[in-house]
Tab-separated table of C-alpha atoms in Angstrom:
chain	number	residue	atom	x	y	z
H	13	UNK	CA	21.531	-26.343	-14.672
H	14	UNK	CA	21.581	-27.059	-18.404
H	15	UNK	CA	18.430	-27.061	-20.491
H	16	UNK	CA	18.440	-28.563	-23.966
H	17	UNK	CA	16.356	-26.674	-26.526
H	18	UNK	CA	15.095	-27.653	-29.951
H	19	UNK	CA	13.623	-25.287	-32.509
H	20	UNK	CA	12.209	-26.134	-35.912
H	21	UNK	CA	10.603	-23.950	-38.546
H	22	UNK	CA	8.791	-24.788	-41.768
H	23	UNK	CA	7.599	-22.086	-44.185
H	24	UNK	CA	3.966	-22.668	-45.189
H	25	UNK	CA	3.741	-19.605	-47.429
H	26	UNK	CA	5.213	-16.163	-48.014
H	27	UNK	CA	4.061	-14.827	-44.651
H	28	UNK	CA	3.361	-17.920	-42.492
H	29	UNK	CA	5.697	-20.373	-40.764
H	30	UNK	CA	4.921	-23.411	-38.603
H	31	UNK	CA	7.274	-23.522	-35.625
H	32	UNK	CA	8.026	-26.254	-33.074
H	33	UNK	CA	9.851	-25.552	-29.828
H	34	UNK	CA	10.943	-27.769	-26.943
H	35	UNK	CA	12.974	-27.024	-23.815
H	36	UNK	CA	13.986	-30.058	-21.734
H	37	UNK	CA	15.745	-29.887	-18.377
H	38	UNK	CA	18.813	-32.062	-17.950
H	39	UNK	CA	18.459	-32.075	-14.164
H	40	UNK	CA	16.038	-33.144	-11.489
H	41	UNK	CA	13.207	-32.344	-11.229
H	42	UNK	CA	12.697	-33.104	-14.891
H	43	UNK	CA	10.433	-30.928	-17.007
H	44	UNK	CA	9.740	-30.210	-20.662
H	45	UNK	CA	7.985	-27.327	-22.408
H	46	UNK	CA	6.820	-28.293	-25.918
H	47	UNK	CA	5.101	-25.747	-28.146
H	48	UNK	CA	3.638	-25.544	-31.634
H	49	UNK	CA	2.664	-22.228	-33.153
H	50	UNK	CA	2.165	-20.239	-36.323
H	51	UNK	CA	4.227	-17.149	-37.002
H	52	UNK	CA	2.268	-14.750	-39.196
H	53	UNK	CA	4.105	-11.790	-40.729
H	54	UNK	CA	1.770	-8.836	-40.268
H	55	UNK	CA	3.832	-5.750	-41.103
H	56	UNK	CA	7.057	-4.642	-42.810
H	57	UNK	CA	8.432	-1.123	-42.451
H	58	UNK	CA	11.622	0.867	-43.162
H	59	UNK	CA	12.345	-0.666	-46.577
H	60	UNK	CA	11.211	-4.062	-45.240
H	61	UNK	CA	14.048	-4.135	-42.710
H	62	UNK	CA	11.696	-4.334	-39.707
H	63	UNK	CA	9.072	-7.063	-39.562
H	64	UNK	CA	6.335	-7.684	-37.005
H	65	UNK	CA	5.168	-11.285	-36.569
H	66	UNK	CA	2.102	-12.394	-34.606
H	67	UNK	CA	2.578	-15.762	-32.858
H	68	UNK	CA	-0.472	-18.010	-32.339
H	69	UNK	CA	-0.344	-21.482	-30.871
H	70	UNK	CA	-0.100	-23.523	-27.734
H	71	UNK	CA	2.184	-25.597	-25.570
H	72	UNK	CA	2.293	-28.449	-23.071
H	73	UNK	CA	4.456	-28.459	-19.965
H	74	UNK	CA	5.257	-31.808	-18.347
H	75	UNK	CA	6.815	-31.631	-14.876
H	76	UNK	CA	7.359	-33.656	-11.714
H	77	UNK	CA	5.433	-32.559	-8.622
H	78	UNK	CA	3.997	-34.469	-5.663
H	79	UNK	CA	5.779	-37.653	-6.852
H	80	UNK	CA	3.946	-37.739	-10.181
H	81	UNK	CA	4.222	-36.344	-13.688
H	82	UNK	CA	1.830	-33.451	-14.282
H	83	UNK	CA	0.757	-31.989	-17.619
H	84	UNK	CA	-0.346	-28.407	-18.159
H	85	UNK	CA	-1.730	-27.167	-21.468
H	86	UNK	CA	-1.679	-23.479	-22.320
H	87	UNK	CA	-2.179	-21.082	-25.190
H	88	UNK	CA	0.007	-18.055	-24.577
H	89	UNK	CA	0.069	-15.714	-27.545
H	90	UNK	CA	2.955	-13.579	-28.624
H	91	UNK	CA	4.659	-11.155	-30.919
H	92	UNK	CA	8.113	-10.994	-32.481
H	93	UNK	CA	10.006	-8.049	-33.988
H	94	UNK	CA	12.790	-8.672	-36.514
H	95	UNK	CA	15.302	-6.014	-37.607
H	96	UNK	CA	17.174	-7.229	-40.699
H	97	UNK	CA	20.742	-6.109	-41.488
H	98	UNK	CA	21.173	-4.949	-37.899
H	99	UNK	CA	24.761	-3.826	-37.333
H	100	UNK	CA	25.984	-6.097	-40.127
H	101	UNK	CA	24.708	-7.209	-43.557
H	102	UNK	CA	22.598	-10.444	-43.405
H	103	UNK	CA	22.483	-10.337	-39.575
H	104	UNK	CA	19.137	-9.941	-37.853
H	105	UNK	CA	18.184	-8.814	-34.371
H	106	UNK	CA	14.914	-10.306	-33.205
H	107	UNK	CA	13.055	-10.119	-29.954
H	108	UNK	CA	9.725	-11.331	-28.820
H	109	UNK	CA	7.801	-13.377	-26.383
H	110	UNK	CA	4.794	-15.391	-25.353
H	111	UNK	CA	2.869	-14.120	-22.368
H	112	UNK	CA	0.011	-15.613	-20.372
H	113	UNK	CA	-0.627	-13.227	-17.455
H	114	UNK	CA	-1.353	-14.689	-14.015
H	115	UNK	CA	-4.887	-16.106	-14.009
H	116	UNK	CA	-7.218	-16.262	-11.024
H	117	UNK	CA	-6.410	-19.982	-10.806
H	118	UNK	CA	-2.705	-19.244	-10.364
H	119	UNK	CA	-1.517	-20.208	-13.856
H	120	UNK	CA	1.074	-17.980	-15.619
H	121	UNK	CA	3.612	-18.307	-18.457
H	122	UNK	CA	6.345	-16.127	-19.960
H	123	UNK	CA	8.825	-17.002	-22.700
H	124	UNK	CA	10.906	-14.020	-23.832
H	125	UNK	CA	13.951	-13.921	-26.128
H	126	UNK	CA	16.464	-11.650	-27.822
H	127	UNK	CA	18.393	-13.187	-30.742
H	128	UNK	CA	21.119	-11.874	-33.048
H	129	UNK	CA	22.818	-13.599	-35.953
H	130	UNK	CA	22.294	-15.153	-39.336
H	131	UNK	CA	20.223	-18.115	-40.508
H	132	UNK	CA	23.401	-20.205	-40.143
H	133	UNK	CA	24.580	-19.089	-36.681
H	134	UNK	CA	22.904	-17.053	-33.936
H	135	UNK	CA	23.203	-16.175	-30.262
H	136	UNK	CA	20.122	-15.885	-28.076
H	137	UNK	CA	19.230	-14.771	-24.566
H	138	UNK	CA	16.063	-16.491	-23.344
H	139	UNK	CA	13.870	-16.383	-20.253
H	140	UNK	CA	11.157	-18.950	-19.523
H	141	UNK	CA	9.016	-18.758	-16.410
H	142	UNK	CA	5.798	-20.484	-15.479
H	143	UNK	CA	3.500	-21.139	-12.541
H	144	UNK	CA	1.047	-24.032	-12.429
H	145	UNK	CA	-1.440	-24.983	-9.708
H	146	UNK	CA	-1.087	-28.580	-8.482
H	147	UNK	CA	-3.717	-29.483	-5.914
H	148	UNK	CA	-3.499	-26.884	-3.147
H	149	UNK	CA	0.082	-25.967	-4.097
H	150	UNK	CA	1.732	-24.042	-6.916
H	151	UNK	CA	4.773	-25.175	-8.861
H	152	UNK	CA	7.006	-22.431	-10.233
H	153	UNK	CA	9.977	-22.597	-12.586
H	154	UNK	CA	12.264	-19.914	-13.991
H	155	UNK	CA	15.207	-20.283	-16.346
H	156	UNK	CA	17.561	-17.820	-17.972
H	157	UNK	CA	19.818	-18.929	-20.758
H	158	UNK	CA	22.290	-17.959	-23.396
H	159	UNK	CA	22.323	-20.177	-26.462
H	160	UNK	CA	24.368	-20.470	-29.601
H	161	UNK	CA	22.580	-22.242	-32.400
H	162	UNK	CA	22.225	-22.994	-36.033
H	163	UNK	CA	20.482	-25.439	-38.327
H	164	UNK	CA	21.031	-29.158	-37.847
H	165	UNK	CA	19.430	-29.838	-41.208
H	166	UNK	CA	17.730	-27.948	-44.006
H	167	UNK	CA	14.962	-29.478	-46.037
H	168	UNK	CA	13.944	-28.119	-49.444
Protein backbone atom coordinates (compact mmCIF):
# COMPACT_ATOMS: atom_id res chain seq x y z
CA UNK A 1 0.00 0.00 0.00
CA UNK A 2 1.34 3.47 -0.78
CA UNK A 3 2.77 5.72 1.89
CA UNK A 4 3.31 9.41 1.20
CA UNK A 5 6.47 10.87 2.73
CA UNK A 6 7.57 14.44 3.29
CA UNK A 7 11.07 15.54 4.22
CA UNK A 8 12.28 19.05 4.93
CA UNK A 9 15.68 20.33 5.97
CA UNK A 10 16.85 23.75 7.12
CA UNK A 11 20.53 24.51 7.79
CA UNK A 12 20.96 26.26 11.16
CA UNK A 13 24.75 26.52 10.92
CA UNK A 14 27.80 24.93 9.34
CA UNK A 15 27.31 21.61 11.13
CA UNK A 16 23.64 21.59 12.26
CA UNK A 17 20.41 21.08 10.33
CA UNK A 18 16.79 21.03 11.53
CA UNK A 19 14.89 18.23 9.81
CA UNK A 20 11.16 17.45 9.60
CA UNK A 21 9.86 14.08 8.45
CA UNK A 22 6.36 12.69 7.96
CA UNK A 23 5.14 9.36 6.58
CA UNK A 24 1.37 9.08 6.02
CA UNK A 25 -0.43 5.92 4.96
CA UNK A 26 -2.83 6.22 2.05
CA UNK A 27 -4.78 3.14 3.14
CA UNK A 28 -6.81 1.89 6.05
CA UNK A 29 -5.96 1.71 8.87
CA UNK A 30 -4.63 5.24 8.65
CA UNK A 31 -1.44 6.21 10.44
CA UNK A 32 1.15 8.97 10.39
CA UNK A 33 4.69 9.17 11.75
CA UNK A 34 5.84 12.79 12.20
CA UNK A 35 9.34 13.57 13.43
CA UNK A 36 11.49 16.60 14.18
CA UNK A 37 15.20 16.25 14.81
CA UNK A 38 18.59 17.90 14.67
CA UNK A 39 21.33 16.48 12.49
CA UNK A 40 24.72 17.34 13.97
CA UNK A 41 27.82 16.73 11.85
CA UNK A 42 30.34 15.16 14.21
CA UNK A 43 33.16 13.87 12.01
CA UNK A 44 34.63 14.16 8.50
CA UNK A 45 37.27 11.76 7.21
CA UNK A 46 38.97 10.76 3.93
CA UNK A 47 39.38 14.30 2.56
CA UNK A 48 35.93 15.18 3.95
CA UNK A 49 34.24 12.66 1.67
CA UNK A 50 32.76 10.66 4.57
CA UNK A 51 30.67 12.43 7.19
CA UNK A 52 29.11 11.09 10.38
CA UNK A 53 25.96 12.84 11.63
CA UNK A 54 24.34 12.30 15.03
CA UNK A 55 20.52 12.57 14.92
CA UNK A 56 18.69 13.84 18.03
CA UNK A 57 14.97 14.45 18.21
CA UNK A 58 11.58 12.90 18.60
CA UNK A 59 8.44 11.83 16.80
CA UNK A 60 4.71 11.26 17.21
CA UNK A 61 2.85 8.33 15.70
CA UNK A 62 -0.92 8.64 15.25
CA UNK A 63 -2.75 5.41 14.41
CA UNK A 64 -6.17 3.78 14.51
CA UNK A 65 -6.65 0.95 17.01
CA UNK A 66 -9.65 -0.25 19.01
CA UNK A 67 -11.92 2.14 17.05
CA UNK A 68 -10.05 5.25 18.19
CA UNK A 69 -7.07 7.37 17.21
CA UNK A 70 -4.05 6.71 19.43
CA UNK A 71 -0.96 8.88 19.81
CA UNK A 72 2.48 7.60 20.76
CA UNK A 73 5.41 9.91 21.46
CA UNK A 74 8.96 8.64 21.22
CA UNK A 75 12.54 9.83 21.13
CA UNK A 76 14.54 7.35 19.09
CA UNK A 77 18.07 8.55 18.43
CA UNK A 78 20.12 7.83 15.38
CA UNK A 79 23.18 8.16 13.24
CA UNK A 80 23.75 8.80 9.55
CA UNK A 81 26.82 8.17 7.38
CA UNK A 82 27.31 10.14 4.15
CA UNK A 83 29.85 9.22 1.46
CA UNK A 84 30.23 12.12 -0.98
CA UNK A 85 31.20 11.59 -4.64
CA UNK A 86 30.26 7.93 -4.36
CA UNK A 87 30.52 6.27 -7.77
CA UNK A 88 29.92 9.59 -9.51
CA UNK A 89 30.91 13.24 -8.93
CA UNK A 90 28.33 15.19 -6.82
CA UNK A 91 26.43 11.97 -5.95
CA UNK A 92 26.24 10.88 -2.33
CA UNK A 93 25.48 7.55 -0.71
CA UNK A 94 23.96 7.92 2.73
CA UNK A 95 22.63 5.43 5.20
CA UNK A 96 21.38 5.68 8.69
CA UNK A 97 18.59 5.07 11.07
CA UNK A 98 16.68 5.78 14.23
CA UNK A 99 16.41 2.94 16.71
CA UNK A 100 14.42 2.55 19.91
CA UNK A 101 14.98 -1.03 21.10
CA UNK A 102 12.03 -2.99 22.50
CA UNK A 103 11.22 -1.66 25.97
CA UNK A 104 9.78 -3.67 28.85
CA UNK A 105 6.43 -2.00 28.12
CA UNK A 106 6.42 -3.37 24.57
CA UNK A 107 7.30 -0.15 22.72
CA UNK A 108 9.82 -0.30 19.82
CA UNK A 109 10.74 1.81 16.77
CA UNK A 110 13.07 1.44 13.79
CA UNK A 111 13.49 3.77 10.82
CA UNK A 112 16.37 2.78 8.54
CA UNK A 113 17.32 4.13 5.10
CA UNK A 114 19.85 3.91 2.29
CA UNK A 115 19.86 6.84 -0.17
CA UNK A 116 21.87 7.60 -3.31
CA UNK A 117 21.74 10.65 -5.54
CA UNK A 118 22.25 14.37 -5.69
CA UNK A 119 20.59 17.27 -3.87
CA UNK A 120 18.28 17.56 -6.91
CA UNK A 121 17.29 13.89 -7.38
CA UNK A 122 17.76 10.81 -5.21
CA UNK A 123 16.55 7.24 -4.78
CA UNK A 124 16.00 5.78 -1.33
CA UNK A 125 15.21 2.42 0.24
CA UNK A 126 13.46 2.84 3.59
CA UNK A 127 12.18 0.58 6.35
CA UNK A 128 9.93 1.79 9.17
CA UNK A 129 8.70 -0.54 11.88
CA UNK A 130 7.11 0.14 15.23
CA UNK A 131 5.27 -1.57 18.07
CA UNK A 132 3.04 0.28 20.51
CA UNK A 133 1.08 -1.06 23.49
CA UNK A 134 -2.64 -0.22 23.41
CA UNK A 135 -4.45 -1.43 26.50
CA UNK A 136 -3.72 -5.15 26.82
CA UNK A 137 -2.84 -5.44 23.12
CA UNK A 138 0.08 -4.40 20.93
CA UNK A 139 -0.20 -2.68 17.57
CA UNK A 140 2.59 -3.38 15.10
CA UNK A 141 3.35 -1.83 11.72
CA UNK A 142 6.10 -2.47 9.18
CA UNK A 143 6.70 -0.80 5.84
CA UNK A 144 9.37 -1.15 3.19
CA UNK A 145 9.64 1.38 0.44
CA UNK A 146 11.56 2.64 -2.51
CA UNK A 147 11.28 6.37 -3.14
CA UNK A 148 12.45 8.79 -5.77
CA UNK A 149 12.60 12.35 -4.56
CA UNK A 150 13.90 15.83 -4.93
CA UNK A 151 13.22 19.32 -3.66
CA UNK A 152 9.77 20.81 -4.08
CA UNK A 153 11.12 24.23 -3.17
CA UNK A 154 14.37 25.82 -2.07
CA UNK A 155 14.44 28.78 0.25
CA UNK A 156 17.48 31.05 0.56
